[in-house]
Amino acid sequence: MRDPDNMLLQQGWSPEFLSTANIESVQTEYEVLHLMRQCANHFRFSHFLVSRFPANAQQRFAERLLVSNWPADLVRKYDAMNLFHASRLAIETGMTKLPVQGDSSLLAPSDFESGQAGEAIALAESHGLSASTALLMHSTTSDPYLMVFSGTRPPLARPELTELHFAALQLFECLEKTFVAATAGREKLSSREVECLRWAAAGKSSDEIAVILGISVYTVSSYFKSATRKLQAVNRMQAIAVALRLRLI
């Protein structure tokens, strides 16, 4: 049986950044970010992201992101549109195990009659995302994720697309290793902290959560502060994203 790694190398691909030593040494998301940047450069992409698959409109785009080099302004504006779950990117990748390639309209709603389609396309093109390649990934617990590489380069031919897919699988395995390490290194959340994060992830404000749980807004704020500290996050939004990624809520 032929070794897939050797076959790829024989085709002229030399993924030094994905050497066995590099992969085995990965322990943090920052290290995965570094490898993804090298991968994007290798395939002549300018942007990349890994996010939890958008199954519904409950969580914001920014809360789903795990690793990304998208500019903060781009994330904020795309998040405000609240259409990630209804985009061609989500719909088309959710229907196949193969990579999906497309132009800037991949970030637009799958229903092109939507008034936001033109706005989403213009936003993507203004940031150099005129072409994207998206891949559906699954964790060992079967949770779906999206890995997307974007830029201005022409579509990948079959051999190069195969190489990117292989590299993406290795990168995602590295990222999943950081999930386990992060879970082991964080304090356990209390039931109240979990409840507050779960309601916040569903879009509820602190005032609404206080009414739902029958506690004061001050107490809700205290739970958010302690949960944020335990999850080693910098704010409530990141705490929700971390808790979702670690399957705590």
Short mmCIF file of C-alpha atoms in Angstrom, two decimals, residues 8 13 15 18 26 30 33 42-43 48 86 99 106 124 129 135 146 150 168 174 185 187 204 218 224 234 245 248:
data_model
loop_
_atom_site.label_atom_id
_atom_site.label_comp_id
_atom_site.label_asym_id
_atom_site.label_seq_id
_atom_site.Cartn_x
_atom_site.Cartn_y
_atom_site.Cartn_z
CA LEU A 8 2.00 13.91 -1.93
CA TRP A 13 4.55 19.21 -2.35
CA PRO A 15 4.90 20.76 3.66
CA LEU A 18 3.45 20.25 8.79
CA VAL A 26 1.49 21.83 19.08
CA TYR A 30 -1.51 30.26 18.98
CA LEU A 33 -2.70 29.89 14.22
CA HIS A 42 1.82 28.09 0.94
CA PHE A 43 -1.40 27.93 -1.06
CA PHE A 48 -8.34 31.85 6.91
CA ALA A 86 -27.83 31.09 5.94
CA PRO A 99 -14.07 20.93 -0.51
CA LEU A 106 -20.10 32.22 -0.84
CA ALA A 124 -16.02 40.28 1.10
CA LEU A 129 -12.03 37.73 -0.15
CA LEU A 135 -13.92 22.36 4.07
CA LEU A 146 -15.73 24.83 9.05
CA SER A 150 -9.85 32.96 1.20
CA ALA A 168 -6.50 20.89 6.54
CA CYS A 174 -3.68 19.81 15.82
CA GLY A 185 -6.19 23.16 32.42
CA GLU A 187 -11.32 25.13 36.57
CA LYS A 204 -30.40 36.86 26.55
CA TYR A 218 -25.34 41.97 40.13
CA PHE A 224 -19.99 35.96 34.29
CA VAL A 234 -10.83 38.18 28.25
CA ARG A 245 -16.02 24.91 21.98
CA LEU A 248 -19.66 22.99 28.46
#
